[in-house]
Short mmCIF file of N, CA, C and O in Angstrom, two decimals:
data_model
loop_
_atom_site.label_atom_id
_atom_site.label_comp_id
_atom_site.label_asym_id
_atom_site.label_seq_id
_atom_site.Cartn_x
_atom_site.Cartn_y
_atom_site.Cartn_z
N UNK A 476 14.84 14.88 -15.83
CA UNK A 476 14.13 13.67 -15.46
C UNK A 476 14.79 12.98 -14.28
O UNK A 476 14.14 12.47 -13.37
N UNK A 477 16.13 12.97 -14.35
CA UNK A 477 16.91 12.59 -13.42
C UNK A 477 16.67 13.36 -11.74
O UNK A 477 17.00 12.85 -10.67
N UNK A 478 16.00 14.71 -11.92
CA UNK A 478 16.45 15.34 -10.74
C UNK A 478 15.38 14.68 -10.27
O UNK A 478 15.44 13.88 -9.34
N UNK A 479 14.00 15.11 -11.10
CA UNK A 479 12.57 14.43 -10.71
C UNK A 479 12.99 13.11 -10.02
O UNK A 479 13.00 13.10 -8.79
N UNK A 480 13.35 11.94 -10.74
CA UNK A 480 13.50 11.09 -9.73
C UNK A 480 14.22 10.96 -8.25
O UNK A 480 13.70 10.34 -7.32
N UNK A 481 15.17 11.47 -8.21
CA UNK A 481 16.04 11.79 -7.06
C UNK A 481 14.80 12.41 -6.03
O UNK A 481 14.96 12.06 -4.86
N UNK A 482 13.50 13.34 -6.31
CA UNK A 482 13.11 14.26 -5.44
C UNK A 482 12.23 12.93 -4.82
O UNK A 482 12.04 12.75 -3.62
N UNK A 483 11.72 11.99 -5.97
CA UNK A 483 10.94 11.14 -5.48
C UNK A 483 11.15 10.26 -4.82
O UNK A 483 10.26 9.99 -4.01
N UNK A 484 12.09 9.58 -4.83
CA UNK A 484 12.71 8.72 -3.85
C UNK A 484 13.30 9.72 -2.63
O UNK A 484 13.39 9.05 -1.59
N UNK A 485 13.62 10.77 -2.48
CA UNK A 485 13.88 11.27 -1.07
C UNK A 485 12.37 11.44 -0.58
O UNK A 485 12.40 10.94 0.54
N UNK A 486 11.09 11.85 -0.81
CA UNK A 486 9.66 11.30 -0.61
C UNK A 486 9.78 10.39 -0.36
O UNK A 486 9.60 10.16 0.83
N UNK A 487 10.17 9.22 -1.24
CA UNK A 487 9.58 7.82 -0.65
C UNK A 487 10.68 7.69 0.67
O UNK A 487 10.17 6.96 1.52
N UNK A 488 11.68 8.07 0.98
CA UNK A 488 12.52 7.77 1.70
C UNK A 488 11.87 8.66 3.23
O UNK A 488 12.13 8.33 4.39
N UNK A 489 11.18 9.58 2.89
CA UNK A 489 10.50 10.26 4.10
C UNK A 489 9.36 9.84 4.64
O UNK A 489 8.93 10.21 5.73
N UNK A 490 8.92 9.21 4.02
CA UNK A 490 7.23 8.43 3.73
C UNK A 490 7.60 7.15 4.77
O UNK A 490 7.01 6.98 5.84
N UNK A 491 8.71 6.26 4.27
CA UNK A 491 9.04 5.15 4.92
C UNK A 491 9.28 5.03 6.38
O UNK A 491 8.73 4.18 7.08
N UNK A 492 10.40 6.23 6.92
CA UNK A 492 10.67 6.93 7.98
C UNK A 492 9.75 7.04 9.29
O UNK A 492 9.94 6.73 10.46
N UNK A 493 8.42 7.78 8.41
CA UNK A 493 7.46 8.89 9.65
C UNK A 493 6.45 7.09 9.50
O UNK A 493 5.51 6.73 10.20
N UNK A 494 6.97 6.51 8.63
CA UNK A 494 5.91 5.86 8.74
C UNK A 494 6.38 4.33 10.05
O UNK A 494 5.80 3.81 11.00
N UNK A 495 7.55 4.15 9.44
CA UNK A 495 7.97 3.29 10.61
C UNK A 495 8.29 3.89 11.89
O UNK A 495 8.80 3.06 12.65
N UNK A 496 8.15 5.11 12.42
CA UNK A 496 8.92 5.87 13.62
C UNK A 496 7.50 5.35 14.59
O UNK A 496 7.52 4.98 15.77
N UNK A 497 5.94 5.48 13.42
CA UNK A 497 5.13 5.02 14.40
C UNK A 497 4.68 3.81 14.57
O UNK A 497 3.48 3.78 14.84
N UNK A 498 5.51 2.27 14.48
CA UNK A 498 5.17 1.39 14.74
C UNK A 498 4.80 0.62 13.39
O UNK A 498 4.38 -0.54 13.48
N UNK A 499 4.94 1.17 12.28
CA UNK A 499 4.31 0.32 11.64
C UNK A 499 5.44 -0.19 10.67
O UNK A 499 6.59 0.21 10.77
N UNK A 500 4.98 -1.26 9.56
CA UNK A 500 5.86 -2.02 8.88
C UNK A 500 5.74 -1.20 7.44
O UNK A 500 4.79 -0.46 7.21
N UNK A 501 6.85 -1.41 6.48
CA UNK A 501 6.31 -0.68 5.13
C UNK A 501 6.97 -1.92 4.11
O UNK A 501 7.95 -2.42 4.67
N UNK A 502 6.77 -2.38 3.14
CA UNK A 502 7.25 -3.21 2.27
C UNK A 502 7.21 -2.40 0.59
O UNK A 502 6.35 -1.81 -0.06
N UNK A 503 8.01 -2.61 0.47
CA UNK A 503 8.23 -2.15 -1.19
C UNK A 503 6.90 -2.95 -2.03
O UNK A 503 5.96 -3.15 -1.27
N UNK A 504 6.75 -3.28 -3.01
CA UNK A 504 6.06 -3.65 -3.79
C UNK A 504 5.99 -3.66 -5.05
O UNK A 504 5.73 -2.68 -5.74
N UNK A 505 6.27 -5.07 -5.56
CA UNK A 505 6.46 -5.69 -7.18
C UNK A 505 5.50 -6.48 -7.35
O UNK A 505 5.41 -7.32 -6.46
N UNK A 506 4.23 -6.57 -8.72
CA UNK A 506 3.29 -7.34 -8.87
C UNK A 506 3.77 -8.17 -9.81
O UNK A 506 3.49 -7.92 -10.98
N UNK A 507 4.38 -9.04 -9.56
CA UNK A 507 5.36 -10.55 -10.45
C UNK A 507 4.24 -10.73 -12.00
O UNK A 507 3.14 -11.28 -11.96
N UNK A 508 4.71 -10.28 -12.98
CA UNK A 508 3.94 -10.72 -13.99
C UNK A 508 2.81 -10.09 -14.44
O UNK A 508 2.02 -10.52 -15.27
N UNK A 509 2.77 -8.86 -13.74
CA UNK A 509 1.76 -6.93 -13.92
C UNK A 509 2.72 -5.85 -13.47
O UNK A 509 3.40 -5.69 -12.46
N UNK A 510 2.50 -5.04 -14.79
CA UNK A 510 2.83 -3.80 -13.47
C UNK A 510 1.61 -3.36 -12.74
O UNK A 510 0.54 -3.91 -12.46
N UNK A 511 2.32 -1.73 -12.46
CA UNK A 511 1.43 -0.81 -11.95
C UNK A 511 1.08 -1.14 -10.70
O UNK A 511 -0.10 -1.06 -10.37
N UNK A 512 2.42 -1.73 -9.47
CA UNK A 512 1.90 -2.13 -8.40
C UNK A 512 2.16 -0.57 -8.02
O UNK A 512 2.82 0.27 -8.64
N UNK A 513 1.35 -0.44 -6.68
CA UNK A 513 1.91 0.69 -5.87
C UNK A 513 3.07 0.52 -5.38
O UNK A 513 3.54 -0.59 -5.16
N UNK A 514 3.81 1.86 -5.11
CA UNK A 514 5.08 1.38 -4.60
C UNK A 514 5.38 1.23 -3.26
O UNK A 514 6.52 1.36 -2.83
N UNK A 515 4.29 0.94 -2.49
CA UNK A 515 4.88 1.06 -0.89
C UNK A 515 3.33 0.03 -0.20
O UNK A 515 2.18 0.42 -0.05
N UNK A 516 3.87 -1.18 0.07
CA UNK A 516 2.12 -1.66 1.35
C UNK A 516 2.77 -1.37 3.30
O UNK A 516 3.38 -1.91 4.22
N UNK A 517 2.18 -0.36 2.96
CA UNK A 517 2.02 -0.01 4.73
C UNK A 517 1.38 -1.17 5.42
O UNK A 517 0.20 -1.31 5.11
N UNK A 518 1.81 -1.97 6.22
CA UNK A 518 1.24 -2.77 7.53
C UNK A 518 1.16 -2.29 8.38
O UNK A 518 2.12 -1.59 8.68
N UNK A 519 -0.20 -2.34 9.46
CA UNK A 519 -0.31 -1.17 10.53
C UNK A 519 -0.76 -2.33 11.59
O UNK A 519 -1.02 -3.47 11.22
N UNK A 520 -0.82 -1.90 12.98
CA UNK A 520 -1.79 -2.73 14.00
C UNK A 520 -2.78 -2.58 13.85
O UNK A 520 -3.41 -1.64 13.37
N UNK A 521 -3.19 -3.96 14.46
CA UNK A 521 -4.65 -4.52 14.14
C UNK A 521 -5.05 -5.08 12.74
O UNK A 521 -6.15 -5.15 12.19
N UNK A 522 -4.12 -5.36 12.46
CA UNK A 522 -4.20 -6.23 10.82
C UNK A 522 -4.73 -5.10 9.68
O UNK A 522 -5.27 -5.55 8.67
N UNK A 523 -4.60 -3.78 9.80
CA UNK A 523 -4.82 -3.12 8.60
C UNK A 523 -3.72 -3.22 7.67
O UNK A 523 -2.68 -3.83 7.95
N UNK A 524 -3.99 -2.48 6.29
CA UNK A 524 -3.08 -2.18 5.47
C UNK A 524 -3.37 -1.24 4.61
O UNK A 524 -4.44 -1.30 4.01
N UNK A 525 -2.69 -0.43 4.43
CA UNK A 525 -2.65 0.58 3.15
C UNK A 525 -1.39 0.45 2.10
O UNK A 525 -0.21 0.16 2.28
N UNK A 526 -2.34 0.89 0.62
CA UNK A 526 -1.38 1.00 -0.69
C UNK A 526 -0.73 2.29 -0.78
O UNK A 526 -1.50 3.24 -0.59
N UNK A 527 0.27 2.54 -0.98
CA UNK A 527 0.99 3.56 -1.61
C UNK A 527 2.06 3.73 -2.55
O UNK A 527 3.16 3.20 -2.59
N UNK A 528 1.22 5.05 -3.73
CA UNK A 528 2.00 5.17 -4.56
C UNK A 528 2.49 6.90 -4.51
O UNK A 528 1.80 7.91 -4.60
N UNK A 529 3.83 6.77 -4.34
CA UNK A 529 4.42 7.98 -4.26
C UNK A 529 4.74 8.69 -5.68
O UNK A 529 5.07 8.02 -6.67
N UNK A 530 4.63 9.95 -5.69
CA UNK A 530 4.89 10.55 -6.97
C UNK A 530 5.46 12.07 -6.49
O UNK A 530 5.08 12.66 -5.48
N UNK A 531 6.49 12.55 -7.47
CA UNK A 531 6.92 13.90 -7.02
C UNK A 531 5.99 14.47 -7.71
O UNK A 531 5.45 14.19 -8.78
N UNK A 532 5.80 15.84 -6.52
CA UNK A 532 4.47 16.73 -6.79
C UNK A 532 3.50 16.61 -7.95
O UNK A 532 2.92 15.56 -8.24
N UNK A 533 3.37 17.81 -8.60
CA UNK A 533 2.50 17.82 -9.54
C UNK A 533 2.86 17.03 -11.16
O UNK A 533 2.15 16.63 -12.08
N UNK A 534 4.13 17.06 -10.94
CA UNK A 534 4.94 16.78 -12.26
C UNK A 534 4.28 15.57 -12.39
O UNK A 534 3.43 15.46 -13.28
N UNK A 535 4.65 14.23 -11.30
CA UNK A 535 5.04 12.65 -11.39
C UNK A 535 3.55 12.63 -11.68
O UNK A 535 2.59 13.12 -11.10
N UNK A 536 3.66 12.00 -12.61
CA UNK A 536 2.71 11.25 -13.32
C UNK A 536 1.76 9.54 -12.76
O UNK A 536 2.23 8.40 -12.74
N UNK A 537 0.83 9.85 -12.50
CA UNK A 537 0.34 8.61 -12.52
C UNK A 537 0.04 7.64 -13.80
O UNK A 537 -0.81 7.97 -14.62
N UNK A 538 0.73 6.53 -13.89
CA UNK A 538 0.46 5.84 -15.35
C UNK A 538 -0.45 5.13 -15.62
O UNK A 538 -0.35 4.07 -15.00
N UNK A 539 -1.83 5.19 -16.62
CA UNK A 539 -2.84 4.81 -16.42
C UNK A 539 -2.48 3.19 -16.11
O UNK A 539 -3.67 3.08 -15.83
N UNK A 540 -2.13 2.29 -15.98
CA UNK A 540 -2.01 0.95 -15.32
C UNK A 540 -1.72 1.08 -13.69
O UNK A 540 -2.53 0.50 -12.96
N UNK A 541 -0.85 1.64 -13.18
CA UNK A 541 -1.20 2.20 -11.38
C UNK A 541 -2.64 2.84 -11.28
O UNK A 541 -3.41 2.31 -10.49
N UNK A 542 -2.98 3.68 -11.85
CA UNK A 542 -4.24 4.08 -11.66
C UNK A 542 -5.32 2.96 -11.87
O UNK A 542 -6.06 2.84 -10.89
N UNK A 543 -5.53 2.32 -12.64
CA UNK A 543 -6.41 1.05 -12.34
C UNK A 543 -5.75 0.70 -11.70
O UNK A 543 -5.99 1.88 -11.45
N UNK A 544 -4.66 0.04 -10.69
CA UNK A 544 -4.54 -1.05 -10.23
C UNK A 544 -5.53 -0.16 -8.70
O UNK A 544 -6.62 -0.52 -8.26
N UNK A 545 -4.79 0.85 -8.29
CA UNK A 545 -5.23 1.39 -7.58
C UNK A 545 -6.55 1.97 -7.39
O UNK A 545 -6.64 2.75 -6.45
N UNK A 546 -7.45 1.79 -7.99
CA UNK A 546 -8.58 1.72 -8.80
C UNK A 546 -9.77 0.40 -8.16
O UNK A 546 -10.84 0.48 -7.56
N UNK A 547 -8.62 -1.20 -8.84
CA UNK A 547 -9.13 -2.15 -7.96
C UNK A 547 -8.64 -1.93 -6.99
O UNK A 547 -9.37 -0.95 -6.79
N UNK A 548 -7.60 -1.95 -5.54
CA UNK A 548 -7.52 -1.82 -4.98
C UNK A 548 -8.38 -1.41 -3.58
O UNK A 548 -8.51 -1.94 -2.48
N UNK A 549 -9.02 0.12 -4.40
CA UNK A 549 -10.18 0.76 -3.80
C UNK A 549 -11.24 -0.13 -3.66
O UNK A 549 -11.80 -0.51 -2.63
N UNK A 550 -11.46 -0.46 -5.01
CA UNK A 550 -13.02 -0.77 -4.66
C UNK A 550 -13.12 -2.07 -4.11
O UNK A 550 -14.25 -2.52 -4.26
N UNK A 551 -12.13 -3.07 -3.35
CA UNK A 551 -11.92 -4.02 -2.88
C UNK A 551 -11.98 -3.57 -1.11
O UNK A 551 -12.17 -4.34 -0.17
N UNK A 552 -11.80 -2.35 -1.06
CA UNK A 552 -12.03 -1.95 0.54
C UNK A 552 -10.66 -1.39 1.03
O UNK A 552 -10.48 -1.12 2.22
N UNK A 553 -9.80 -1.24 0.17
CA UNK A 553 -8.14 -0.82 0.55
C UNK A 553 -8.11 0.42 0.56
O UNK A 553 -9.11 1.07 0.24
N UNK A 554 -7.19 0.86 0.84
CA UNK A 554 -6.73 2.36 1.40
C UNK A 554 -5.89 2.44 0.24
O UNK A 554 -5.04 1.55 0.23
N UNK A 555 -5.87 2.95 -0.40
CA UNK A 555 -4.73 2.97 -1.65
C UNK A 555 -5.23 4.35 -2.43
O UNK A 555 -6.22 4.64 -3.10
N UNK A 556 -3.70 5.24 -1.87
CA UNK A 556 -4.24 6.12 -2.12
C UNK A 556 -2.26 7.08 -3.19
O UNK A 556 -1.14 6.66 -2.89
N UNK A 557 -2.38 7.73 -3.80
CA UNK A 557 -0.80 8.33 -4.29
C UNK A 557 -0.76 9.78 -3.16
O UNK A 557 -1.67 10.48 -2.71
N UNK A 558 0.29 9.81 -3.04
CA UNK A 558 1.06 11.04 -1.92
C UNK A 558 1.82 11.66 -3.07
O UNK A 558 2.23 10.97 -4.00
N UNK A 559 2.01 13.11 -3.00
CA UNK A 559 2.85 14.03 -3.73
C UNK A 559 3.69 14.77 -3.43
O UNK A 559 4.25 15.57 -4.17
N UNK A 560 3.95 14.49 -1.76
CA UNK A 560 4.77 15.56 -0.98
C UNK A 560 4.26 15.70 0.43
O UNK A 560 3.15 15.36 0.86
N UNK A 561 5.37 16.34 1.15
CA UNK A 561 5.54 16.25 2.62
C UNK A 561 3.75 16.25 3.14
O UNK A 561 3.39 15.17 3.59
N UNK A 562 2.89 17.15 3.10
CA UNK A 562 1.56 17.45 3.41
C UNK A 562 0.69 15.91 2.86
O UNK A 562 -0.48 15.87 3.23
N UNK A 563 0.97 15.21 2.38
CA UNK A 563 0.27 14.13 1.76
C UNK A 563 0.96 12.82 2.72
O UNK A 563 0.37 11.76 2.94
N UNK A 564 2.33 13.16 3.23
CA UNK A 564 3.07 12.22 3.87
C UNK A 564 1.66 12.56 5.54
O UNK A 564 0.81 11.76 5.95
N UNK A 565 1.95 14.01 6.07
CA UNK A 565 1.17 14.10 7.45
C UNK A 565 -0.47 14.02 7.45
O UNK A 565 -1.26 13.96 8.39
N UNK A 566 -0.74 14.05 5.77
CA UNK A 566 -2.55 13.77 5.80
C UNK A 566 -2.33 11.77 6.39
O UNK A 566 -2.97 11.30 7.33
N UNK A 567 -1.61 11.21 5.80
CA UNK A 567 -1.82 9.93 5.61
C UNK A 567 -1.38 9.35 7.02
O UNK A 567 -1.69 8.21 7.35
N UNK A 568 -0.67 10.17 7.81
CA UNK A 568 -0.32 9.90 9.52
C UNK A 568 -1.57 10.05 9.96
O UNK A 568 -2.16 9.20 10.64
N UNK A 569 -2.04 11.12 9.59
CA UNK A 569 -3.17 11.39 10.40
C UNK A 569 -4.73 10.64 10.29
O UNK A 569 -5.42 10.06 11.13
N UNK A 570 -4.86 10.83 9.35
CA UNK A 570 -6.43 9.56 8.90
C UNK A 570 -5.83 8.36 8.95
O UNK A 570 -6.30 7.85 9.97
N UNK A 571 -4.94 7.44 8.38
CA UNK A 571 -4.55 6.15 8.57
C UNK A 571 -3.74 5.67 9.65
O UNK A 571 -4.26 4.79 10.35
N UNK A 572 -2.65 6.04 9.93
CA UNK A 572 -2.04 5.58 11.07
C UNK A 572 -2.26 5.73 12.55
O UNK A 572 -2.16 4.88 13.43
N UNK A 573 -2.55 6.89 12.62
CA UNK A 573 -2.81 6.69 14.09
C UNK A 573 -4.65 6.75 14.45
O UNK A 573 -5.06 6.61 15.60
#
């Protein structure tokens, strides 16, 4: 369980990276008094924003409370979407950031 986490935070730690190299802002994310926030709000130019919740590959589990939150999220007009690995890090460069 331990390694699992270690893989996921070097993800989130790569995610943060490619994501600030292109200009943009990333903030952690705690919902004070809920869980199930996503763990990452991307700030981009031009006043967008996207949710992200990182999970190692197939294993990491989405917990049904992130999944609704992310759920509302969506249907509010947000980009909120979970990444599972490097290919999910360059889909999300590519449709959202640039």
């Amino acid at each position: 369980m331990i390694e699992d986490r270690e893989q996921e935070t070097d993800l989130e730690g790569r995610f943060v990276r490619a994501v600030e190299a292109l200009g943009c802002q990333v903030r952690k994310l705690v919902f004070d008094g809920s869980g199930g926030a996503p763990d990452r709000l991307v700030l981009m130019p031009g006043g967008r924003a996207a949710f992200v919740e990182l999970k190692n590959g197939r294993r990491g589990r989405v917990a049904p409370l992130q999944a609704r939150e992310i759920r509302i999220l969506q249907s509010l007009g947000f980009d909120a979407r979970v990444i599972r690995d490097d290919h999910g890090i360059e889909v999300f460069l590519h449709e959202v950031v640039r």
